[in-house]
Coordinates of C-alpha atoms in Angstrom, one line a residue:
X809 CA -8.3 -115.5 148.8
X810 CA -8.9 -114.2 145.6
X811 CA -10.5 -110.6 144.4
X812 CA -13.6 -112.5 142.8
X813 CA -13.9 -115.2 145.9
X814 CA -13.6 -112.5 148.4
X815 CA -16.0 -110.1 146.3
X816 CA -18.4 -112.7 146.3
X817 CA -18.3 -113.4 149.6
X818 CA -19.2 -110.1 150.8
X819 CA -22.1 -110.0 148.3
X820 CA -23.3 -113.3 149.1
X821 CA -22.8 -112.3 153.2
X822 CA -24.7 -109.4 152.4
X823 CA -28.0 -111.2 150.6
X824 CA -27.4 -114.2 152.3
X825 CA -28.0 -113.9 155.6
X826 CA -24.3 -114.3 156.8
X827 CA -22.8 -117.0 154.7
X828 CA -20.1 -117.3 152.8
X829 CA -20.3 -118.4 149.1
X830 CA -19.6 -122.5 149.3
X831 CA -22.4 -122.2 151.9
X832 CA -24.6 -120.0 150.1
X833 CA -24.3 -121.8 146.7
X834 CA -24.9 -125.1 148.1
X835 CA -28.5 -124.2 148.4
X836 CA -30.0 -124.4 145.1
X837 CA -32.8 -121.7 145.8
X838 CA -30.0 -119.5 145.7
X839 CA -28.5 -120.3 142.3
X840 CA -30.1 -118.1 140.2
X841 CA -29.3 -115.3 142.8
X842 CA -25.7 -116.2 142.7
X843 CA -25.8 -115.6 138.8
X844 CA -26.9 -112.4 139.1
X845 CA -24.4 -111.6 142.0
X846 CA -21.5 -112.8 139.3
X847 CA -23.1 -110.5 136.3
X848 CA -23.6 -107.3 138.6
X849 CA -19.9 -107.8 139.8
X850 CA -18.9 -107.9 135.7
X851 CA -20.5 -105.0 134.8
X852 CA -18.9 -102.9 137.3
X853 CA -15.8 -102.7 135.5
X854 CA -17.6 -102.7 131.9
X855 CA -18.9 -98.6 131.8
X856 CA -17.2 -96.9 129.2
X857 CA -15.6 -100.0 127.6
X858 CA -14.2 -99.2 124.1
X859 CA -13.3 -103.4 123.7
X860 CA -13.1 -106.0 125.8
X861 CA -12.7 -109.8 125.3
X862 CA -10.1 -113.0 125.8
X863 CA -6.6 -112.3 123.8
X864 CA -3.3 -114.4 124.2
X865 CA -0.6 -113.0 125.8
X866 CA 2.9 -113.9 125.1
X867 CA 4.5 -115.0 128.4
X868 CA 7.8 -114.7 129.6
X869 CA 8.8 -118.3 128.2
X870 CA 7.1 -117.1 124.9
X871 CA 4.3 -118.9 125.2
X872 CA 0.5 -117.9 124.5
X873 CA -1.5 -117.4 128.1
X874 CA -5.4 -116.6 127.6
X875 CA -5.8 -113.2 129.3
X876 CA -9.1 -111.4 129.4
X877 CA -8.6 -107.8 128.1
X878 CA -10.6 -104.2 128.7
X879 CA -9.6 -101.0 126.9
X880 CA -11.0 -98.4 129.2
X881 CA -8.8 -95.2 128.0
X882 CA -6.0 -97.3 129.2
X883 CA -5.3 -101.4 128.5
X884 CA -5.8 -103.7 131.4
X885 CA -5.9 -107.8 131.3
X886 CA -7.2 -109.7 133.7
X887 CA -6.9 -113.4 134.2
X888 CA -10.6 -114.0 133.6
X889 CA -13.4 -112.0 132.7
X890 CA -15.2 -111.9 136.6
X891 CA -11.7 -110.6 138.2
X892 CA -11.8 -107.0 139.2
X893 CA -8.6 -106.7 140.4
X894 CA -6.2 -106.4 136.8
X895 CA -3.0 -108.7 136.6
X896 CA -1.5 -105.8 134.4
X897 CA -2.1 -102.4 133.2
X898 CA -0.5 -101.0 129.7
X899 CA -0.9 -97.3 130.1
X900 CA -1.7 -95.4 126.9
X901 CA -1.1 -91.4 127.7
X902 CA 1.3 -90.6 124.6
X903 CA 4.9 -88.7 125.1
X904 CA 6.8 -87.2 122.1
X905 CA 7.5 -90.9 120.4
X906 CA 5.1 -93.5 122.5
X907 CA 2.6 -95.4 123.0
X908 CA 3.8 -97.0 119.6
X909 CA 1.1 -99.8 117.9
X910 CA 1.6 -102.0 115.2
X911 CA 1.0 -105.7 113.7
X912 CA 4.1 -108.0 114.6
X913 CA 4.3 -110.8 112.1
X914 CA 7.7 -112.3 113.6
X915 CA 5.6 -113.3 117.1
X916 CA 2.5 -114.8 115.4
X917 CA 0.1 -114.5 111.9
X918 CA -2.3 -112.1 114.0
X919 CA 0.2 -111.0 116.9
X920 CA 0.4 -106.9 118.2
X921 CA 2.6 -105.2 119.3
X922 CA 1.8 -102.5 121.9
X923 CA 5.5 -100.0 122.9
X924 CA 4.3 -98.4 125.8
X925 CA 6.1 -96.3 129.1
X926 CA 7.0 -98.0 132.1
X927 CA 7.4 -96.6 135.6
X928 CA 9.7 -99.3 137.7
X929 CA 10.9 -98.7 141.4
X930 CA 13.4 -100.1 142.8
X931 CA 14.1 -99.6 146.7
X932 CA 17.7 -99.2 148.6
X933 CA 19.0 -99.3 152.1
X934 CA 19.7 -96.1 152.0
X935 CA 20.1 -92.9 149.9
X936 CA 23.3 -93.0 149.2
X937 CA 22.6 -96.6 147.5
X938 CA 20.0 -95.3 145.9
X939 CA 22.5 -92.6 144.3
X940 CA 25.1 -94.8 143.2
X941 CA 22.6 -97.3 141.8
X942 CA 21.2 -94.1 139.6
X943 CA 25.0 -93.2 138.8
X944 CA 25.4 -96.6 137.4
X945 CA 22.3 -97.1 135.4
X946 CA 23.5 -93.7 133.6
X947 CA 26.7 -94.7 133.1
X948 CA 24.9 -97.9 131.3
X949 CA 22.6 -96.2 128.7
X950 CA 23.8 -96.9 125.6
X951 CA 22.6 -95.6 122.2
X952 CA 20.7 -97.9 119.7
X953 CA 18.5 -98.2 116.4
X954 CA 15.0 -99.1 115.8
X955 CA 16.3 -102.4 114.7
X956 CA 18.6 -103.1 118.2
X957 CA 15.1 -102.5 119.9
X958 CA 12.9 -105.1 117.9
X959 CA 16.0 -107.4 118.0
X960 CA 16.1 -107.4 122.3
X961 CA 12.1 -107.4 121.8
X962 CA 11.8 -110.7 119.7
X963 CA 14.6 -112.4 122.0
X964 CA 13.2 -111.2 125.2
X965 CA 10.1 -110.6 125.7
X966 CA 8.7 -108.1 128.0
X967 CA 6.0 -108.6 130.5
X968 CA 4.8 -111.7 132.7
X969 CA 1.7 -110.7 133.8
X970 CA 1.7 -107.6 136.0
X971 CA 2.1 -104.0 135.6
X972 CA 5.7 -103.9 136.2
X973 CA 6.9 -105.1 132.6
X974 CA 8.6 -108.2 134.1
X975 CA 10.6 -110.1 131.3
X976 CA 12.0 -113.9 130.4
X977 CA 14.6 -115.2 128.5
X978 CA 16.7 -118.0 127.3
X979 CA 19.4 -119.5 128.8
X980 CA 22.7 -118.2 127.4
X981 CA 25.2 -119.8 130.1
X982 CA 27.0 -116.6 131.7
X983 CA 29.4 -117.1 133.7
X984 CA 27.9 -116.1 136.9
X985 CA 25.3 -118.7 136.0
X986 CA 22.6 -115.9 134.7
X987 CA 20.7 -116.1 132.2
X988 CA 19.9 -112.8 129.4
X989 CA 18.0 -113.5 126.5
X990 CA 20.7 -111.9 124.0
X991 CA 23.6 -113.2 122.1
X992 CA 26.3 -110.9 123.9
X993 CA 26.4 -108.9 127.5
X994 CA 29.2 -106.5 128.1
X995 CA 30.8 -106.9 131.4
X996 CA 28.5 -106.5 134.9
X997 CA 28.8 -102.6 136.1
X998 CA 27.1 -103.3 139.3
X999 CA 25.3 -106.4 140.7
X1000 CA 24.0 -106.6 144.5
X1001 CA 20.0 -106.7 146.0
X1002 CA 17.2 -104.6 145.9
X1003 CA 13.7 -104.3 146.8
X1004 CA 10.1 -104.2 144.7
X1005 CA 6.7 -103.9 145.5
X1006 CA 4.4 -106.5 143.9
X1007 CA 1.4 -107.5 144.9
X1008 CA 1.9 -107.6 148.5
X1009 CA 4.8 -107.0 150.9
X1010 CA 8.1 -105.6 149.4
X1011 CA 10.4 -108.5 147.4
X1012 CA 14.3 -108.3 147.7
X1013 CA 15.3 -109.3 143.9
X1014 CA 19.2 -109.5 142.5
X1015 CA 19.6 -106.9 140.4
X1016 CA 22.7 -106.7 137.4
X1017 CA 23.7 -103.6 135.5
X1018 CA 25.0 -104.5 132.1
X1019 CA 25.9 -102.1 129.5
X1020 CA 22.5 -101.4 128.0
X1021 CA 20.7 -103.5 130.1
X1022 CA 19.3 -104.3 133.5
X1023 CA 18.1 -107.6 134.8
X1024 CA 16.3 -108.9 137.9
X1025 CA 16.2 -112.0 139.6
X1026 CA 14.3 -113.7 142.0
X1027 CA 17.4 -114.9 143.6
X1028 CA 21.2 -114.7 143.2
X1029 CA 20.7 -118.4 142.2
X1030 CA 18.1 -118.4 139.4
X1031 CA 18.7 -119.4 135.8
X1032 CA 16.7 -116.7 134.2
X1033 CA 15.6 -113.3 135.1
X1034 CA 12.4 -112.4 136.4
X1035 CA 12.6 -108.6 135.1
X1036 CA 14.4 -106.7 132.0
X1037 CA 14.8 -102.8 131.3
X1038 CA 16.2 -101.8 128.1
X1039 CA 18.9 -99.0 129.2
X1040 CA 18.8 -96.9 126.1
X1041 CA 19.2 -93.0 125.3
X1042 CA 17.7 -93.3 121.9
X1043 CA 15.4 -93.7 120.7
X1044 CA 13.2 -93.9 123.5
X1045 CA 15.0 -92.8 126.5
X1046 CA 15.1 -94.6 129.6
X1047 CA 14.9 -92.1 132.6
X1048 CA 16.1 -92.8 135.9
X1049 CA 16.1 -90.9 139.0
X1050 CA 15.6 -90.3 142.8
X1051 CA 12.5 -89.8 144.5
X1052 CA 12.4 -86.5 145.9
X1053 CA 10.5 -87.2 149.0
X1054 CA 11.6 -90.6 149.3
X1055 CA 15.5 -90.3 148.4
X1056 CA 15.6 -94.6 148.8
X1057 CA 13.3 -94.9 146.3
X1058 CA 14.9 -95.1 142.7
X1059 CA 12.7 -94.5 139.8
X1060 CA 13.1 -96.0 136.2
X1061 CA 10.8 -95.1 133.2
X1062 CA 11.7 -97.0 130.3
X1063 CA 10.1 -98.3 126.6
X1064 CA 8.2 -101.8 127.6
X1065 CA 7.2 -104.4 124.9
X1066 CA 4.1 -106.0 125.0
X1067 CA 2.7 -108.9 122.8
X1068 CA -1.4 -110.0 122.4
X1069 CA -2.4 -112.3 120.0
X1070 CA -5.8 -111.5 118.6
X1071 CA -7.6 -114.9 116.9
X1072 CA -8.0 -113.6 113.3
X1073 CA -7.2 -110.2 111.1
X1074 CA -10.3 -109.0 111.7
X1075 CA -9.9 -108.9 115.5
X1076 CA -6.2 -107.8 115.5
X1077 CA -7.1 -105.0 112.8
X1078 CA -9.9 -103.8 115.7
X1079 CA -7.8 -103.8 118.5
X1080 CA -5.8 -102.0 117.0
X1081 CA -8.0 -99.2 116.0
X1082 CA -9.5 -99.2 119.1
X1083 CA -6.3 -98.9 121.1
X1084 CA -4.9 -95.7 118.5
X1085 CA -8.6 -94.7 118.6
X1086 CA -7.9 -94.3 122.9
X1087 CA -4.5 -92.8 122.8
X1088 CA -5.7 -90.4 120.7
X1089 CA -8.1 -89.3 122.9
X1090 CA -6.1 -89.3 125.7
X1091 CA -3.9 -86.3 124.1
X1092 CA -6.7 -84.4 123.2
X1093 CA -7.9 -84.5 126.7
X1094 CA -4.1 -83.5 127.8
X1095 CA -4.9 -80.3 125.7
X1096 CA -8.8 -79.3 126.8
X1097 CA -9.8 -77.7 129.8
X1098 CA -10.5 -79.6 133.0
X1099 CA -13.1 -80.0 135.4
X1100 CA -13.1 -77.7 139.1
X1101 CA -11.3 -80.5 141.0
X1102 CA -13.0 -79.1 144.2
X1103 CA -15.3 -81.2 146.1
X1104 CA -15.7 -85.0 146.8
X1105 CA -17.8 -87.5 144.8
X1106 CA -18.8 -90.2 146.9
X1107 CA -19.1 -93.7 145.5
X1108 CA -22.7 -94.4 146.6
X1109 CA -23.7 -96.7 144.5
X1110 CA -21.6 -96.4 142.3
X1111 CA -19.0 -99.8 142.7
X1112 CA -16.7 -99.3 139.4
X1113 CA -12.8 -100.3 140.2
X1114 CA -11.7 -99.0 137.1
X1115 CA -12.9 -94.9 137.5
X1116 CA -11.1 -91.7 135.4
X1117 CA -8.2 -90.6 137.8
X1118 CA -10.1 -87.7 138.2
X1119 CA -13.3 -89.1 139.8
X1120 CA -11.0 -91.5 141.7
X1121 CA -9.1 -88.5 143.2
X1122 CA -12.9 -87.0 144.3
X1123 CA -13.9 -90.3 146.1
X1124 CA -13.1 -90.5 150.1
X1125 CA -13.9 -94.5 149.8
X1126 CA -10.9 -94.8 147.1
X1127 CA -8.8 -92.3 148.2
X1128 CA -8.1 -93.8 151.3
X1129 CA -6.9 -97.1 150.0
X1130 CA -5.1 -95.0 147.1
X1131 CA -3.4 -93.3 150.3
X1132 CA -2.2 -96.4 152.0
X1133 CA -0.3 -97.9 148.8
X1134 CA 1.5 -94.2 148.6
X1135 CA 1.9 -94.6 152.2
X1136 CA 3.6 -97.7 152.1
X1137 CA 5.3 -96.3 148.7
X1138 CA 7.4 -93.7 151.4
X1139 CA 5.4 -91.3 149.4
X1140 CA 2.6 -90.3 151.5
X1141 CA 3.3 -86.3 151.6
X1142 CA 1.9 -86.3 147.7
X1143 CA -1.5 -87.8 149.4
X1144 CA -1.5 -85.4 152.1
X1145 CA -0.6 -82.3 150.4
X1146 CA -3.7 -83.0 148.1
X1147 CA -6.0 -83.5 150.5
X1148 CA -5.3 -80.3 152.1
X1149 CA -5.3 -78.5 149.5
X1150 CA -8.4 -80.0 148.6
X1151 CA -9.6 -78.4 152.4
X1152 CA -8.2 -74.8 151.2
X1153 CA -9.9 -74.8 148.3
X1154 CA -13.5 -75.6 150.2
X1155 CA -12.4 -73.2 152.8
X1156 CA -12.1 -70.4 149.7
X1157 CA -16.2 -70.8 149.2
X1158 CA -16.9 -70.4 152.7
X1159 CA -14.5 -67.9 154.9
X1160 CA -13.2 -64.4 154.3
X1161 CA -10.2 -64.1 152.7
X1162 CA -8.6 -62.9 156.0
X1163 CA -9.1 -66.1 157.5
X1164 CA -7.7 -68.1 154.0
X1165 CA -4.0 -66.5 154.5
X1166 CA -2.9 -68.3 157.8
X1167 CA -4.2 -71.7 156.3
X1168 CA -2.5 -71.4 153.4
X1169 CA 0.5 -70.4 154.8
X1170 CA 0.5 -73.5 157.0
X1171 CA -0.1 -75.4 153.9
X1172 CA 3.0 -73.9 152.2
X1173 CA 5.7 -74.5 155.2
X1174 CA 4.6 -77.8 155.2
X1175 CA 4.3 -79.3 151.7
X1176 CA 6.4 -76.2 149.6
X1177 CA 9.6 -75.7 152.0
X1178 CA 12.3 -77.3 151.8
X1179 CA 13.1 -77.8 155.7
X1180 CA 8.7 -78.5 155.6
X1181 CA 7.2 -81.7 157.7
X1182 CA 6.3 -83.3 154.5
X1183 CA 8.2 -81.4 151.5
X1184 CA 6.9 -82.4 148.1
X1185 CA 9.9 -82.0 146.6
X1186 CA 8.8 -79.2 143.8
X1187 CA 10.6 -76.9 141.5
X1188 CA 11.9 -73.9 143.9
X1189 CA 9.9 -71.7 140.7
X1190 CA 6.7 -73.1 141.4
X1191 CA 7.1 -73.1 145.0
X1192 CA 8.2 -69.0 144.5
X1193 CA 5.3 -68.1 142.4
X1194 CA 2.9 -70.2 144.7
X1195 CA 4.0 -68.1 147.9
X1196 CA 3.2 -64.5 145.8
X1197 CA -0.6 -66.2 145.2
X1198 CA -1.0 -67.0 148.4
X1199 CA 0.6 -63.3 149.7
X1200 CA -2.8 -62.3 147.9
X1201 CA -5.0 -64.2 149.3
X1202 CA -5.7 -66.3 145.9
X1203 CA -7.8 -69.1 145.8
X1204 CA -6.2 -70.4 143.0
X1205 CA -2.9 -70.0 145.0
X1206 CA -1.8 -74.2 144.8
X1207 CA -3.5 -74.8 141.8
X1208 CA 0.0 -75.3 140.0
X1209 CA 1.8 -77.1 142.5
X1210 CA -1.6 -79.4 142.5
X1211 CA -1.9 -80.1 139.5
X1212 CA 2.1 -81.7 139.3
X1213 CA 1.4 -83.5 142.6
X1214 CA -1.7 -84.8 140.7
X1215 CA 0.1 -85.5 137.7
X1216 CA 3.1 -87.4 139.6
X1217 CA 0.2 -89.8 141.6
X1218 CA -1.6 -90.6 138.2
X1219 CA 1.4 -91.4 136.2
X1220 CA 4.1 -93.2 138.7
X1221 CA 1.7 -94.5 141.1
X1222 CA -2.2 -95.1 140.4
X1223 CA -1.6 -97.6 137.6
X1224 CA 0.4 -99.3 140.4
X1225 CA -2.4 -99.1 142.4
X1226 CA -5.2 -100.8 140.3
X1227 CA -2.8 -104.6 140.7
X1228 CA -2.3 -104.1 144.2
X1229 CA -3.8 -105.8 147.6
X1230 CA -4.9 -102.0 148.2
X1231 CA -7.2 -102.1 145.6
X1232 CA -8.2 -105.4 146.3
X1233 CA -9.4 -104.4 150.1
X1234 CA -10.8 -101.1 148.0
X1235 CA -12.8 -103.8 145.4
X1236 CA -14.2 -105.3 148.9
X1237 CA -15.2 -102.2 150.7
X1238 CA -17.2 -100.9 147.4
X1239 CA -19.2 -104.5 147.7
X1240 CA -19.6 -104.7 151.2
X1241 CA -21.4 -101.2 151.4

């Protein structure tokens, strides 16, 4: 069952006296009802919309798929405009050299093109697989121009419709019966399975290591890739690493590609503004002061899928869900070390400061410790200046160590998040309240 089907079928449950949505449309008193059922669920995703509206995006076989599209700080496309769960997310926060935005005349008349970051994980057997797979995909990165990039772009492109930044290409008859999308591939470093989290369970895919480049298939079998990541160390840097509370998880940020094809000049020329227009707001909220994180904001009525990390991170209802996809991640400890600090912090408007110290000690031998129950994996600095706060009974004792953890869930894993079947049982739990 779909996010809108199942969504509607709460709602119509709920006003309906019990049935589902075949049964409660068939009754044509209940037509008009079921209209305004389908526009309340649309506008729960529309507060705060800078632009919104169909655009084509290229697919992995470079062909034009009508996507519904909702700049909200960050990009997300749905399939249609009544989904509320998004197929992909493009996520606009700038670094040193991206997000990058420009026309791209060699895809289409009114085509742009949107250079974004990436966060990929891939998952290993075991940690010392994880490692050698990292040592690998160094050894690969290769330097390259401006011009390599857009070459690799315009013969593969990126993305097939989720927030992962899977990728086609054209068959180019290597010997091991893969497919790359570019004239030439040096010779394979590495080649063997591993695992992926899409929308559902975990997937085992065949993963290559070329010189430059890493491919994904859906099986050892298969043609043409399902996935490609650009291994470069220039211009934009592809970073790779362990996860340092899950040491089988292996992390890879790189430069994605994405193409939309707006209908006119007019449109592409606002899209454009629109999209710079967010991403430079987004860095001038990275440099302003932000809100007292303490407290919780409870969703009430309030049934918007699409919230400011910030809000989300304040909602018990969302949290939760947002919990069990870290959860299943390996990656819980990040979850649970917010929460309680989240607890300390309440604690610090309530009890004496004498009573504060043993909690926050707890706190710090179990998140901040390297032998801890659940160690977060933080600089030993910021765990050493963290320990002197709390020696003074500070209320602001994890607010450093908090705010990375925060940082780490909004940038590897939230955007994950919003395309999974955890936000999906989250979009039915706001509805069914």
């Amino acid at each position: 069952m779909g996010a809108e089907e199942s969504t509607l079928n709460c709602c119509a449950r709920q006003r309906g006296g019990g049935h589902d949505i075949d049964e409660w449309e068939e009754q044509p008193t209940n037509y008009k009802r079921l209209s305004t059922v389908r526009e309340e669920i649309a506008k729960t995703v529309l507060n705060d919309v800078a632009a919104e509206g169909y655009l084509n995006k290229l697919d992995q076989r470079g062909a034009q798929k009508p996507r519904y599209f909702r700049l909200r700080k960050h990009l997300f496309y749905f399939g249609t405009n009544q989904e509320l769960v998004a197929k992909g997310v493009v996520w606009l926060e700038p670094d040193e050299k991206l997000p990058i935005v420009s026309p791209c005349l060699t895809i289409a008349p009114h085509a742009i093109e949107i250079r974004h970051s990436c966060v990929f994980f891939f998952r290993a057997s075991s940690p010392e697989i994880t490692l050698e797979w990292k040592n690998i995909i160094d050894q690969a990165m290769v330097d390259t121009s401006e011009t390599d990039t857009h070459q690799h772009t315009k013969d593969f492109e990126n993305g097939n419709g989720d927030a992962n930044g899977h990728t086609n290409g054209e068959s180019n008859g290597e010997s091991n019966g893969h497919s790359n999308g570019v004239t030439t591939l040096s010779p394979i470093l590495k080649e063997d399975f591993l695992e992926h989290k899409g929308f559902g369970d975990w997937k085992r895919y065949w993963v290559v290591v070329h010189n430059g480049v890493l491919l994904y298939y859906s099986n050892v079998q298969d043609s043409h890739p399902k996935g490609r990541i650009e291994l470069h160390r220039s211009p934009h840097p592809t970073e790779v690493s362990v996860c340092p509370i899950n040491p089988t998880l292996l992390r890879v940020c790189y430069c994605r590609t994405l193409h939309i094809i707006a209908e006119s000049t007019e449109q592409q020329h606002n899209w454009m503004t629109q999209i710079e227009t967010a991403i430079s707001e987004i860095a001038i909220e990275k440099t302003t002061a932000k809100k007292n994180v303490l407290g919780w904001k409870r969703s009430g009525k309030i049934r918007e899928v699409i919230t400011p990390f910030f809000d989300f991170m304040r909602d018990p209802l969302r949290t939760k869900y947002f919990q069990g996809f870290v959860k299943e991640m390996g990656c819980e400890a990040y979850m649970l070390f917010w929460l309680d600090v989240q607890q300390f912090k309440r604690l610090c408007k309530k009890e004496e400061p004498t009573y504060l110290k043993p909690f926050a000690t707890k706190v710090y031998g179990k998140y901040l410790t390297v032998d801890g129950t659940f160690f977060v994996g933080l600089p030993l600095d910021v765990c050493g200046r963290t320990q002197e706060r709390i020696e003074q009974v500070n209320p602001t004792a994890f607010d450093e160590p908090q705010e990375i953890v925060y940082q780490i869930l909004h940038r590897d894993y939230y955007h994950h998040f919003l395309t999974s079947e955890h936000c999906e049982a989250m979009v039915n739990a706001l509805f069914s309240h």
